Amino acid sequence: MTTATTSPPEIDRAPAPARRRSPLAALGGQNLSLIGALVVVLALFGVLDDNYLSLSNMQVVAEAATLTGLLAVVQTVVIICGGLDISVGSQVGVASVVSAMVFTATGSGSLTGMVAAVAAGLAIGVLNGVVIVHGRVNPTIATLAGLAAYKGLAQLLSDGRAQGYVLDDDLFVFLGRGKIAGLPVMVWILVVTAVAVHVLLTYTDIGRNLYAIGGNDTAARLAGIDINKYLVAVYALIGMVAAIAGILLTARTGSGQPVSGSEGLELKAITAAALGGCALKGGKGGVGGTLLAVALLGALENGLTVQGINTFWQNVAQGALLVAAVVIQQRRNGERAVGLPH
């Protein structure tokens, strides 16, 4: 005779409440450090110069940082997926020259020149991606070659001189000098671009795949992610945004600039991305930290300029910040020192 056994009734257990993260913890240590550094820089130069913190000067800082910000945002994307683009400054020069020269030559309106510039940027970006993916060239080497080649292309197209005059066109004037709700149009373009890229990276499968490619490309490939297509698309994106930056450079200066205004932007963009928390090996980073780093670099550069510090020292400061950012990353990741056993 068997005796029926009854299992004890199941007890409904309420899930443990999720621990709420404080706003400071949500920001992260990297971003908090950048905010602290930005506050120190603003306070220091604000004490040294009464007009430094004025609304008009802060708008100057924002406008001057726009081109760097646009390039740094898309540089963040390419670094996250394990790449790098050193040629972005030269791409800006090509787009600036193309936008002004096509506008002047056709006489058919500013949109024609802008579309031509974006098309040129897209073509350059795709070329970079194809060379890296199908030519199997290291991204640093490929875009280093592009840095020289595209700079030469911009100078060949323009004969080494500023080209065209666009300040008699309403759209160019609006982009370069207009305001919406009190903020320069250029700043709004940066904000829209940054928000779009943040949404792409944070809330879409594309963004998750980009992080996966940068984190472990072998695992990403085994998971069915078409890495080659992603890489070409990312470099195409950076080419298009560099073209937009070139158009804004033309609108701001009034003519196509083959070198002036774009030279050195690649270093600023990479420095901002690294300071913002992007791991140069890929798989880590975000738009928020990059924008904070752009603001820090812009405030520092403007403050040094206001104080009459030689611009050569600004280059020294940028280089030192880039090295410092990489050193901090290495320490946080526990990377072994080169050539040492521990």
mmCIF file of C-alpha atoms in Angstrom:
data_model
loop_
_atom_site.group_PDB
_atom_site.id
_atom_site.type_symbol
_atom_site.label_atom_id
_atom_site.label_comp_id
_atom_site.label_asym_id
_atom_site.label_seq_id
_atom_site.Cartn_x
_atom_site.Cartn_y
_atom_site.Cartn_z
ATOM 1 C CA MET A 1 0.000 0.000 0.000
ATOM 2 C CA THR A 2 1.469 3.243 -1.040
ATOM 3 C CA THR A 3 0.987 6.394 0.797
ATOM 4 C CA ALA A 4 0.393 9.515 -1.253
ATOM 5 C CA THR A 5 2.762 12.239 -0.442
ATOM 6 C CA THR A 6 1.941 15.815 -0.901
ATOM 7 C CA SER A 7 4.523 18.428 -1.558
ATOM 8 C CA PRO A 8 4.435 21.488 0.624
ATOM 9 C CA PRO A 9 2.626 24.398 -0.933
ATOM 10 C CA GLU A 10 4.839 26.776 -2.853
ATOM 11 C CA ILE A 11 5.432 30.065 -1.185
ATOM 12 C CA ASP A 12 5.196 33.100 -3.405
ATOM 13 C CA ARG A 13 8.268 35.144 -2.871
ATOM 14 C CA ALA A 14 8.248 38.760 -3.941
ATOM 15 C CA PRO A 15 11.318 39.620 -5.979
ATOM 16 C CA ALA A 16 13.936 41.487 -4.063
ATOM 17 C CA PRO A 17 13.675 45.190 -4.774
ATOM 18 C CA ALA A 18 16.300 46.396 -7.197
ATOM 19 C CA ARG A 19 18.953 48.521 -5.631
ATOM 20 C CA ARG A 20 18.529 52.084 -6.707
ATOM 21 C CA ARG A 21 21.653 53.697 -8.022
ATOM 22 C CA SER A 22 22.322 57.202 -6.876
ATOM 23 C CA PRO A 23 22.583 59.865 -9.599
ATOM 24 C CA LEU A 24 26.314 60.147 -8.888
ATOM 25 C CA ALA A 25 26.815 56.385 -9.259
ATOM 26 C CA ALA A 26 24.830 56.425 -12.510
ATOM 27 C CA LEU A 27 27.188 59.029 -13.945
ATOM 28 C CA GLY A 28 30.212 56.807 -13.375
ATOM 29 C CA GLY A 29 33.652 57.607 -12.055
ATOM 30 C CA GLN A 30 35.023 58.622 -15.455
ATOM 31 C CA ASN A 31 32.310 61.200 -16.077
ATOM 32 C CA LEU A 32 32.488 62.505 -12.507
ATOM 33 C CA SER A 33 36.221 63.073 -12.960
ATOM 34 C CA LEU A 34 35.574 64.988 -16.186
ATOM 35 C CA ILE A 35 32.871 67.106 -14.555
ATOM 36 C CA GLY A 36 35.216 67.890 -11.670
ATOM 37 C CA ALA A 37 38.020 68.845 -14.045
ATOM 38 C CA LEU A 38 35.643 71.016 -16.094
ATOM 39 C CA VAL A 39 34.453 72.838 -12.962
ATOM 40 C CA VAL A 40 38.055 73.480 -11.906
ATOM 41 C CA VAL A 41 38.998 74.824 -15.350
ATOM 42 C CA LEU A 42 35.933 77.105 -15.504
ATOM 43 C CA ALA A 43 36.519 78.367 -11.968
ATOM 44 C CA LEU A 44 40.239 78.972 -12.533
ATOM 45 C CA PHE A 45 39.858 80.960 -15.751
ATOM 46 C CA GLY A 46 36.758 82.668 -14.372
ATOM 47 C CA VAL A 47 38.884 84.077 -11.549
ATOM 48 C CA LEU A 48 41.667 85.099 -13.941
ATOM 49 C CA ASP A 49 39.318 86.855 -16.374
ATOM 50 C CA ASP A 50 35.982 88.459 -15.473
ATOM 51 C CA ASN A 51 34.528 87.934 -18.958
ATOM 52 C CA TYR A 52 35.496 84.266 -19.267
ATOM 53 C CA LEU A 53 32.228 82.924 -17.818
ATOM 54 C CA SER A 54 30.057 85.427 -19.681
ATOM 55 C CA LEU A 55 27.287 84.061 -21.886
ATOM 56 C CA SER A 56 28.900 85.478 -25.015
ATOM 57 C CA ASN A 57 32.226 83.777 -24.306
ATOM 58 C CA MET A 58 30.546 80.465 -23.438
ATOM 59 C CA GLN A 59 28.840 80.617 -26.844
ATOM 60 C CA VAL A 60 32.247 81.195 -28.433
ATOM 61 C CA VAL A 61 33.542 78.109 -26.602
ATOM 62 C CA ALA A 62 30.557 76.057 -27.778
ATOM 63 C CA GLU A 63 30.898 77.154 -31.414
ATOM 64 C CA ALA A 64 34.638 76.513 -31.453
ATOM 65 C CA ALA A 65 34.105 73.030 -29.991
ATOM 66 C CA THR A 66 31.406 72.038 -32.476
ATOM 67 C CA LEU A 67 33.671 70.610 -35.178
ATOM 68 C CA THR A 68 35.721 68.692 -32.607
ATOM 69 C CA GLY A 69 32.506 67.472 -31.004
ATOM 70 C CA LEU A 70 31.048 66.138 -34.241
ATOM 71 C CA LEU A 71 34.233 64.250 -35.087
ATOM 72 C CA ALA A 72 34.697 63.008 -31.505
ATOM 73 C CA VAL A 73 31.161 61.581 -31.404
ATOM 74 C CA VAL A 74 31.683 59.469 -34.523
ATOM 75 C CA GLN A 75 35.265 58.690 -33.493
ATOM 76 C CA THR A 76 33.662 57.178 -30.399
ATOM 77 C CA VAL A 77 31.671 54.809 -32.605
ATOM 78 C CA VAL A 78 34.661 53.672 -34.636
ATOM 79 C CA ILE A 79 36.797 53.176 -31.500
ATOM 80 C CA ILE A 80 34.037 51.162 -29.815
ATOM 81 C CA CYS A 81 34.080 48.664 -32.676
ATOM 82 C CA GLY A 82 37.861 48.361 -32.461
ATOM 83 C CA GLY A 83 38.887 50.788 -35.208
ATOM 84 C CA LEU A 84 40.397 54.250 -35.476
ATOM 85 C CA ASP A 85 40.257 57.079 -38.014
ATOM 86 C CA ILE A 86 43.207 59.446 -38.068
ATOM 87 C CA SER A 87 42.150 60.999 -41.387
ATOM 88 C CA VAL A 88 39.042 62.866 -40.191
ATOM 89 C CA GLY A 89 40.699 66.293 -40.182
ATOM 90 C CA SER A 90 41.765 65.920 -43.808
ATOM 91 C CA GLN A 91 38.271 64.686 -44.708
ATOM 92 C CA VAL A 92 36.854 67.904 -43.261
ATOM 93 C CA GLY A 93 39.202 69.894 -45.515
ATOM 94 C CA VAL A 94 38.079 67.998 -48.643
ATOM 95 C CA ALA A 95 34.394 68.513 -47.798
ATOM 96 C CA SER A 96 34.904 72.207 -47.060
ATOM 97 C CA VAL A 97 36.605 72.805 -50.420
ATOM 98 C CA VAL A 98 34.047 70.725 -52.352
ATOM 99 C CA SER A 99 31.050 72.477 -50.767
ATOM 100 C CA ALA A 100 32.377 75.949 -51.629
ATOM 101 C CA MET A 101 33.728 75.149 -55.093
ATOM 102 C CA VAL A 102 30.607 73.320 -56.295
ATOM 103 C CA PHE A 103 28.404 76.096 -54.912
ATOM 104 C CA THR A 104 30.461 78.752 -56.699
ATOM 105 C CA ALA A 105 30.848 76.823 -59.964
ATOM 106 C CA THR A 106 27.224 75.750 -60.422
ATOM 107 C CA GLY A 107 25.458 78.830 -59.118
ATOM 108 C CA SER A 108 22.496 76.571 -58.387
ATOM 109 C CA GLY A 109 22.241 77.140 -54.650
ATOM 110 C CA SER A 110 24.014 76.044 -51.515
ATOM 111 C CA LEU A 111 22.249 72.672 -51.310
ATOM 112 C CA THR A 112 24.090 71.474 -54.421
ATOM 113 C CA GLY A 113 27.454 72.192 -52.828
ATOM 114 C CA MET A 114 26.400 70.571 -49.552
ATOM 115 C CA VAL A 115 25.112 67.426 -51.246
ATOM 116 C CA ALA A 116 28.355 67.182 -53.220
ATOM 117 C CA ALA A 117 30.365 67.521 -49.998
ATOM 118 C CA VAL A 118 28.371 64.799 -48.222
ATOM 119 C CA ALA A 119 28.747 62.532 -51.267
ATOM 120 C CA ALA A 120 32.507 63.111 -51.211
ATOM 121 C CA GLY A 121 32.615 62.335 -47.484
ATOM 122 C CA LEU A 122 30.599 59.163 -47.992
ATOM 123 C CA ALA A 123 32.921 58.031 -50.793
ATOM 124 C CA ILE A 124 36.014 58.668 -48.662
ATOM 125 C CA GLY A 125 34.511 56.825 -45.709
ATOM 126 C CA VAL A 126 33.583 53.807 -47.813
ATOM 127 C CA LEU A 127 37.070 53.820 -49.359
ATOM 128 C CA ASN A 128 38.645 53.775 -45.894
ATOM 129 C CA GLY A 129 36.402 50.906 -44.846
ATOM 130 C CA VAL A 130 37.091 48.863 -47.973
ATOM 131 C CA VAL A 131 40.863 49.327 -47.650
ATOM 132 C CA ILE A 132 40.747 48.235 -44.002
ATOM 133 C CA VAL A 133 38.374 45.292 -44.472
ATOM 134 C CA HIS A 134 39.197 43.892 -47.893
ATOM 135 C CA GLY A 135 42.768 45.138 -48.108
ATOM 136 C CA ARG A 136 43.368 43.803 -44.585
ATOM 137 C CA VAL A 137 45.214 46.953 -43.615
ATOM 138 C CA ASN A 138 45.489 47.994 -39.974
ATOM 139 C CA PRO A 139 43.035 50.902 -39.364
ATOM 140 C CA THR A 140 45.770 53.112 -37.940
ATOM 141 C CA ILE A 141 47.989 52.632 -40.998
ATOM 142 C CA ALA A 142 45.126 52.951 -43.493
ATOM 143 C CA THR A 143 43.800 56.198 -42.043
ATOM 144 C CA LEU A 144 47.287 57.573 -41.449
ATOM 145 C CA ALA A 145 47.790 57.199 -45.195
ATOM 146 C CA GLY A 146 44.404 58.848 -45.669
ATOM 147 C CA LEU A 147 45.464 61.759 -43.472
ATOM 148 C CA ALA A 148 48.199 62.617 -45.979
ATOM 149 C CA ALA A 149 46.305 61.637 -49.134
ATOM 150 C CA TYR A 150 43.094 63.553 -48.407
ATOM 151 C CA LYS A 151 45.030 66.606 -47.267
ATOM 152 C CA GLY A 152 46.859 66.508 -50.587
ATOM 153 C CA LEU A 153 43.553 66.044 -52.432
ATOM 154 C CA ALA A 154 42.052 69.124 -50.747
ATOM 155 C CA GLN A 155 45.118 71.165 -51.695
ATOM 156 C CA LEU A 156 45.067 69.897 -55.284
ATOM 157 C CA LEU A 157 41.381 70.762 -55.693
ATOM 158 C CA SER A 158 41.844 74.239 -54.247
ATOM 159 C CA ASP A 159 45.360 74.950 -55.491
ATOM 160 C CA GLY A 160 46.291 75.316 -51.826
ATOM 161 C CA ARG A 161 44.106 78.395 -51.309
ATOM 162 C CA ALA A 162 40.740 79.189 -49.772
ATOM 163 C CA GLN A 163 38.068 78.837 -52.445
ATOM 164 C CA GLY A 164 34.734 80.479 -53.127
ATOM 165 C CA TYR A 165 32.651 82.917 -51.127
ATOM 166 C CA VAL A 166 29.473 81.649 -49.472
ATOM 167 C CA LEU A 167 28.378 84.473 -47.186
ATOM 168 C CA ASP A 168 25.990 85.820 -49.795
ATOM 169 C CA ASP A 169 23.924 82.637 -49.411
ATOM 170 C CA ASP A 170 21.217 82.587 -46.731
ATOM 171 C CA LEU A 171 21.578 78.887 -45.859
ATOM 172 C CA PHE A 172 25.343 79.057 -45.369
ATOM 173 C CA VAL A 173 24.935 82.202 -43.249
ATOM 174 C CA PHE A 174 22.222 80.513 -41.174
ATOM 175 C CA LEU A 175 24.396 77.448 -40.539
ATOM 176 C CA GLY A 176 27.475 79.472 -39.668
ATOM 177 C CA ARG A 177 25.985 82.392 -37.754
ATOM 178 C CA GLY A 178 22.322 81.695 -37.075
ATOM 179 C CA LYS A 179 20.734 80.879 -33.719
ATOM 180 C CA ILE A 180 17.775 78.812 -32.565
ATOM 181 C CA ALA A 181 16.377 79.454 -29.070
ATOM 182 C CA GLY A 182 19.476 81.467 -28.242
ATOM 183 C CA LEU A 183 21.954 78.731 -29.181
ATOM 184 C CA PRO A 184 24.071 78.734 -32.364
ATOM 185 C CA VAL A 185 22.765 76.449 -35.112
ATOM 186 C CA MET A 186 26.122 74.690 -35.164
ATOM 187 C CA VAL A 187 25.654 73.655 -31.533
ATOM 188 C CA TRP A 188 22.165 72.304 -32.302
ATOM 189 C CA ILE A 189 23.615 70.191 -35.105
ATOM 190 C CA LEU A 190 26.124 68.719 -32.646
ATOM 191 C CA VAL A 191 23.372 68.033 -30.101
ATOM 192 C CA VAL A 192 21.136 66.284 -32.647
ATOM 193 C CA THR A 193 24.061 64.201 -33.938
ATOM 194 C CA ALA A 194 25.137 63.232 -30.423
ATOM 195 C CA VAL A 195 21.614 62.224 -29.383
ATOM 196 C CA ALA A 196 21.154 60.153 -32.551
ATOM 197 C CA VAL A 197 24.465 58.329 -32.036
ATOM 198 C CA HIS A 198 23.695 57.769 -28.332
ATOM 199 C CA VAL A 199 20.340 56.205 -29.190
ATOM 200 C CA LEU A 200 22.008 54.061 -31.861
ATOM 201 C CA LEU A 201 24.644 52.765 -29.451
ATOM 202 C CA THR A 202 22.405 52.328 -26.409
ATOM 203 C CA TYR A 203 19.000 51.211 -27.603
ATOM 204 C CA THR A 204 19.459 49.313 -30.867
ATOM 205 C CA ASP A 205 20.787 45.930 -31.942
ATOM 206 C CA ILE A 206 23.263 47.763 -34.166
ATOM 207 C CA GLY A 207 24.817 49.397 -31.120
ATOM 208 C CA ARG A 208 25.000 46.147 -29.195
ATOM 209 C CA ASN A 209 26.662 44.494 -32.170
ATOM 210 C CA LEU A 210 29.228 47.297 -32.394
ATOM 211 C CA TYR A 211 30.180 46.798 -28.752
ATOM 212 C CA ALA A 212 30.361 43.052 -29.358
ATOM 213 C CA ILE A 213 32.695 43.512 -32.344
ATOM 214 C CA GLY A 214 35.026 45.721 -30.340
ATOM 215 C CA GLY A 215 34.895 43.524 -27.267
ATOM 216 C CA ASN A 216 35.604 40.197 -28.991
ATOM 217 C CA ASP A 217 35.477 40.073 -32.774
ATOM 218 C CA THR A 218 35.866 36.279 -32.851
ATOM 219 C CA ALA A 219 32.840 35.743 -30.628
ATOM 220 C CA ALA A 220 30.905 38.340 -32.631
ATOM 221 C CA ARG A 221 31.693 36.504 -35.868
ATOM 222 C CA LEU A 222 30.610 33.181 -34.367
ATOM 223 C CA ALA A 223 27.386 34.857 -33.247
ATOM 224 C CA GLY A 224 26.606 35.610 -36.897
ATOM 225 C CA ILE A 225 27.481 39.323 -36.975
ATOM 226 C CA ASP A 226 28.739 40.444 -40.385
ATOM 227 C CA ILE A 227 31.765 42.349 -39.101
ATOM 228 C CA ASN A 228 32.941 43.469 -42.531
ATOM 229 C CA LYS A 229 29.663 45.210 -43.354
ATOM 230 C CA TYR A 230 29.575 46.881 -39.955
ATOM 231 C CA LEU A 231 33.097 48.231 -40.291
ATOM 232 C CA VAL A 232 32.514 49.644 -43.776
ATOM 233 C CA ALA A 233 29.265 51.228 -42.564
ATOM 234 C CA VAL A 234 30.986 52.795 -39.553
ATOM 235 C CA TYR A 235 33.698 54.372 -41.702
ATOM 236 C CA ALA A 236 31.027 55.580 -44.125
ATOM 237 C CA LEU A 237 29.251 57.207 -41.172
ATOM 238 C CA ILE A 238 32.390 58.979 -40.012
ATOM 239 C CA GLY A 239 32.985 60.206 -43.579
ATOM 240 C CA MET A 240 29.491 61.691 -43.778
ATOM 241 C CA VAL A 241 29.751 63.431 -40.407
ATOM 242 C CA ALA A 242 33.207 64.746 -41.322
ATOM 243 C CA ALA A 243 31.580 66.189 -44.456
ATOM 244 C CA ILE A 244 28.953 67.927 -42.315
ATOM 245 C CA ALA A 245 31.780 69.363 -40.212
ATOM 246 C CA GLY A 246 33.434 70.553 -43.445
ATOM 247 C CA ILE A 247 30.241 72.297 -44.522
ATOM 248 C CA LEU A 248 30.041 74.034 -41.130
ATOM 249 C CA LEU A 249 33.687 75.088 -41.471
ATOM 250 C CA THR A 250 32.862 76.648 -44.841
ATOM 251 C CA ALA A 251 29.800 78.377 -43.395
ATOM 252 C CA ARG A 252 31.762 79.687 -40.431
ATOM 253 C CA THR A 253 34.756 81.028 -42.378
ATOM 254 C CA GLY A 254 32.899 82.069 -45.534
ATOM 255 C CA SER A 255 34.974 79.982 -47.948
ATOM 256 C CA GLY A 256 36.295 76.490 -48.574
ATOM 257 C CA GLN A 257 39.343 75.785 -46.416
ATOM 258 C CA PRO A 258 41.699 73.008 -47.561
ATOM 259 C CA VAL A 259 43.765 72.997 -44.358
ATOM 260 C CA SER A 260 43.081 76.009 -42.134
ATOM 261 C CA GLY A 261 40.507 75.168 -39.480
ATOM 262 C CA SER A 262 40.654 71.409 -40.050
ATOM 263 C CA GLU A 263 44.291 70.573 -39.353
ATOM 264 C CA GLY A 264 44.705 68.919 -35.960
ATOM 265 C CA LEU A 265 41.031 68.034 -35.560
ATOM 266 C CA GLU A 266 41.893 64.323 -35.657
ATOM 267 C CA LEU A 267 44.077 64.652 -32.545
ATOM 268 C CA LYS A 268 41.378 66.606 -30.705
ATOM 269 C CA ALA A 269 38.711 64.053 -31.628
ATOM 270 C CA ILE A 270 40.780 61.057 -30.530
ATOM 271 C CA THR A 271 41.843 62.833 -27.328
ATOM 272 C CA ALA A 272 38.220 63.647 -26.481
ATOM 273 C CA ALA A 273 37.098 60.062 -27.098
ATOM 274 C CA ALA A 274 39.936 58.654 -24.978
ATOM 275 C CA LEU A 275 39.349 61.154 -22.160
ATOM 276 C CA GLY A 276 35.648 60.328 -22.342
ATOM 277 C CA GLY A 277 36.288 56.697 -21.493
ATOM 278 C CA CYS A 278 36.653 54.953 -24.848
ATOM 279 C CA ALA A 279 38.964 51.952 -24.603
ATOM 280 C CA LEU A 280 41.317 52.211 -27.570
ATOM 281 C CA LYS A 281 41.202 48.414 -27.887
ATOM 282 C CA GLY A 282 37.449 48.638 -28.469
ATOM 283 C CA GLY A 283 34.287 47.475 -26.742
ATOM 284 C CA LYS A 284 33.916 50.348 -24.296
ATOM 285 C CA GLY A 285 32.863 53.975 -24.453
ATOM 286 C CA GLY A 286 29.908 56.296 -24.791
ATOM 287 C CA VAL A 287 28.763 59.618 -26.177
ATOM 288 C CA GLY A 288 28.168 61.280 -22.798
ATOM 289 C CA GLY A 289 31.764 60.987 -21.644
ATOM 290 C CA THR A 290 33.039 62.109 -25.042
ATOM 291 C CA LEU A 291 30.933 65.287 -24.947
ATOM 292 C CA LEU A 292 32.162 66.102 -21.452
ATOM 293 C CA ALA A 293 35.734 65.701 -22.692
ATOM 294 C CA VAL A 294 34.984 67.964 -25.680
ATOM 295 C CA ALA A 295 33.638 70.600 -23.287
ATOM 296 C CA LEU A 296 36.754 70.278 -21.111
ATOM 297 C CA LEU A 297 39.117 70.632 -24.078
ATOM 298 C CA GLY A 298 37.128 73.579 -25.445
ATOM 299 C CA ALA A 299 37.078 75.394 -22.101
ATOM 300 C CA LEU A 300 40.806 74.797 -21.596
ATOM 301 C CA GLU A 301 41.719 75.963 -25.102
ATOM 302 C CA ASN A 302 39.616 79.107 -24.812
ATOM 303 C CA GLY A 303 40.994 79.897 -21.379
ATOM 304 C CA LEU A 304 44.579 79.577 -22.563
ATOM 305 C CA THR A 305 43.791 81.784 -25.563
ATOM 306 C CA VAL A 306 42.139 84.444 -23.394
ATOM 307 C CA GLN A 307 45.208 84.462 -21.154
ATOM 308 C CA GLY A 308 47.453 84.949 -24.178
ATOM 309 C CA ILE A 309 49.218 81.605 -23.778
ATOM 310 C CA ASN A 310 51.174 80.553 -26.878
ATOM 311 C CA THR A 311 49.132 78.167 -29.026
ATOM 312 C CA PHE A 312 52.072 75.777 -29.100
ATOM 313 C CA TRP A 313 51.434 75.096 -25.413
ATOM 314 C CA GLN A 314 47.856 74.162 -26.298
ATOM 315 C CA ASN A 315 49.233 71.394 -28.515
ATOM 316 C CA VAL A 316 51.476 70.264 -25.668
ATOM 317 C CA ALA A 317 48.451 70.165 -23.346
ATOM 318 C CA GLN A 318 46.409 68.094 -25.826
ATOM 319 C CA GLY A 319 49.196 65.576 -26.237
ATOM 320 C CA ALA A 320 49.690 65.322 -22.478
ATOM 321 C CA LEU A 321 45.953 64.785 -21.930
ATOM 322 C CA LEU A 322 45.886 61.983 -24.502
ATOM 323 C CA VAL A 323 48.815 60.207 -22.830
ATOM 324 C CA ALA A 324 47.212 60.710 -19.403
ATOM 325 C CA ALA A 325 43.909 59.257 -20.620
ATOM 326 C CA VAL A 326 45.605 56.137 -22.005
ATOM 327 C CA VAL A 327 47.697 55.669 -18.843
ATOM 328 C CA ILE A 328 44.565 55.866 -16.681
ATOM 329 C CA GLN A 329 42.823 53.302 -18.897
ATOM 330 C CA GLN A 330 45.772 50.927 -18.664
ATOM 331 C CA ARG A 331 45.870 51.205 -14.893
ATOM 332 C CA ARG A 332 42.136 50.637 -14.529
ATOM 333 C CA ASN A 333 42.235 47.604 -16.802
ATOM 334 C CA GLY A 334 45.260 46.158 -15.000
ATOM 335 C CA GLU A 335 47.336 46.053 -18.177
ATOM 336 C CA ARG A 336 50.910 44.836 -17.780
ATOM 337 C CA ALA A 337 53.596 47.438 -18.404
ATOM 338 C CA VAL A 338 55.357 46.945 -21.723
ATOM 339 C CA GLY A 339 58.559 44.923 -21.313
ATOM 340 C CA LEU A 340 58.009 44.242 -17.621
ATOM 341 C CA PRO A 341 56.977 40.905 -16.072
ATOM 342 C CA HIS A 342 54.252 42.434 -13.872
#
